Each structure stands twice: as structure tokens, then as C-alpha cells.
Amino acid sequence: ISLVHAITARLKIEQVFKYYWTVVTGLALLSLVLAWYGF
């Protein structure tokens, strides 16, 4: 049971990191575009 829990916990952490990096990268690119156009 603990092995299954460890695997699912690791998958959830990987999903969180994937979501975090996509959001942060998107916001960074958006801020760079806005800064480039002078906003």
C-alpha cells in the first residue's frame, strides 16, 4: 500500500511541477511582450 501511495504522490508532484512551469513560462513571456511594447 505504501508503494502505491509513493508512486501516486510522485505523479501528483510531477503534475504540479509541469503545471507550475507552464504557467510561469507563459506569464514570463507575456510580461516580456508587454515590456517590449512599453506597457
Coordinates of C-alpha atoms in Angstrom, one line a residue:
I1 CA 0.0 0.0 0.0
S2 CA 2.8 2.4 0.8
L3 CA 4.4 1.7 -2.6
V4 CA 1.2 2.7 -4.4
H5 CA 0.9 5.8 -2.3
A6 CA 4.5 6.8 -3.0
I7 CA 4.0 6.3 -6.8
T8 CA 0.8 8.3 -6.8
A9 CA 2.3 11.1 -4.7
R10 CA 5.2 11.4 -7.0
L11 CA 3.0 11.6 -10.1
K12 CA 0.9 14.3 -8.4
I13 CA 4.1 16.3 -7.7
E14 CA 5.3 15.9 -11.3
Q15 CA 1.9 17.2 -12.5
V16 CA 2.2 20.1 -10.2
F17 CA 5.7 20.9 -11.4
K18 CA 4.5 20.6 -15.0
Y19 CA 1.6 23.0 -14.4
Y20 CA 3.8 25.4 -12.4
W21 CA 6.4 25.6 -15.2
T22 CA 3.9 26.1 -18.0
V23 CA 2.1 28.9 -16.0
V24 CA 5.4 30.6 -15.0
T25 CA 6.8 30.4 -18.5
G26 CA 3.6 31.8 -20.0
L27 CA 3.5 34.7 -17.6
A28 CA 7.2 35.4 -18.2
L29 CA 6.7 35.5 -21.9
L30 CA 3.6 37.7 -21.5
S31 CA 5.5 40.2 -19.3
L32 CA 8.4 40.3 -21.8
V33 CA 6.0 41.0 -24.7
L34 CA 4.3 43.8 -22.6
A35 CA 7.6 45.2 -21.6
W36 CA 8.8 45.1 -25.3
Y37 CA 5.7 47.2 -26.4
G38 CA 6.2 49.6 -23.5
F39 CA 3.3 48.7 -21.2

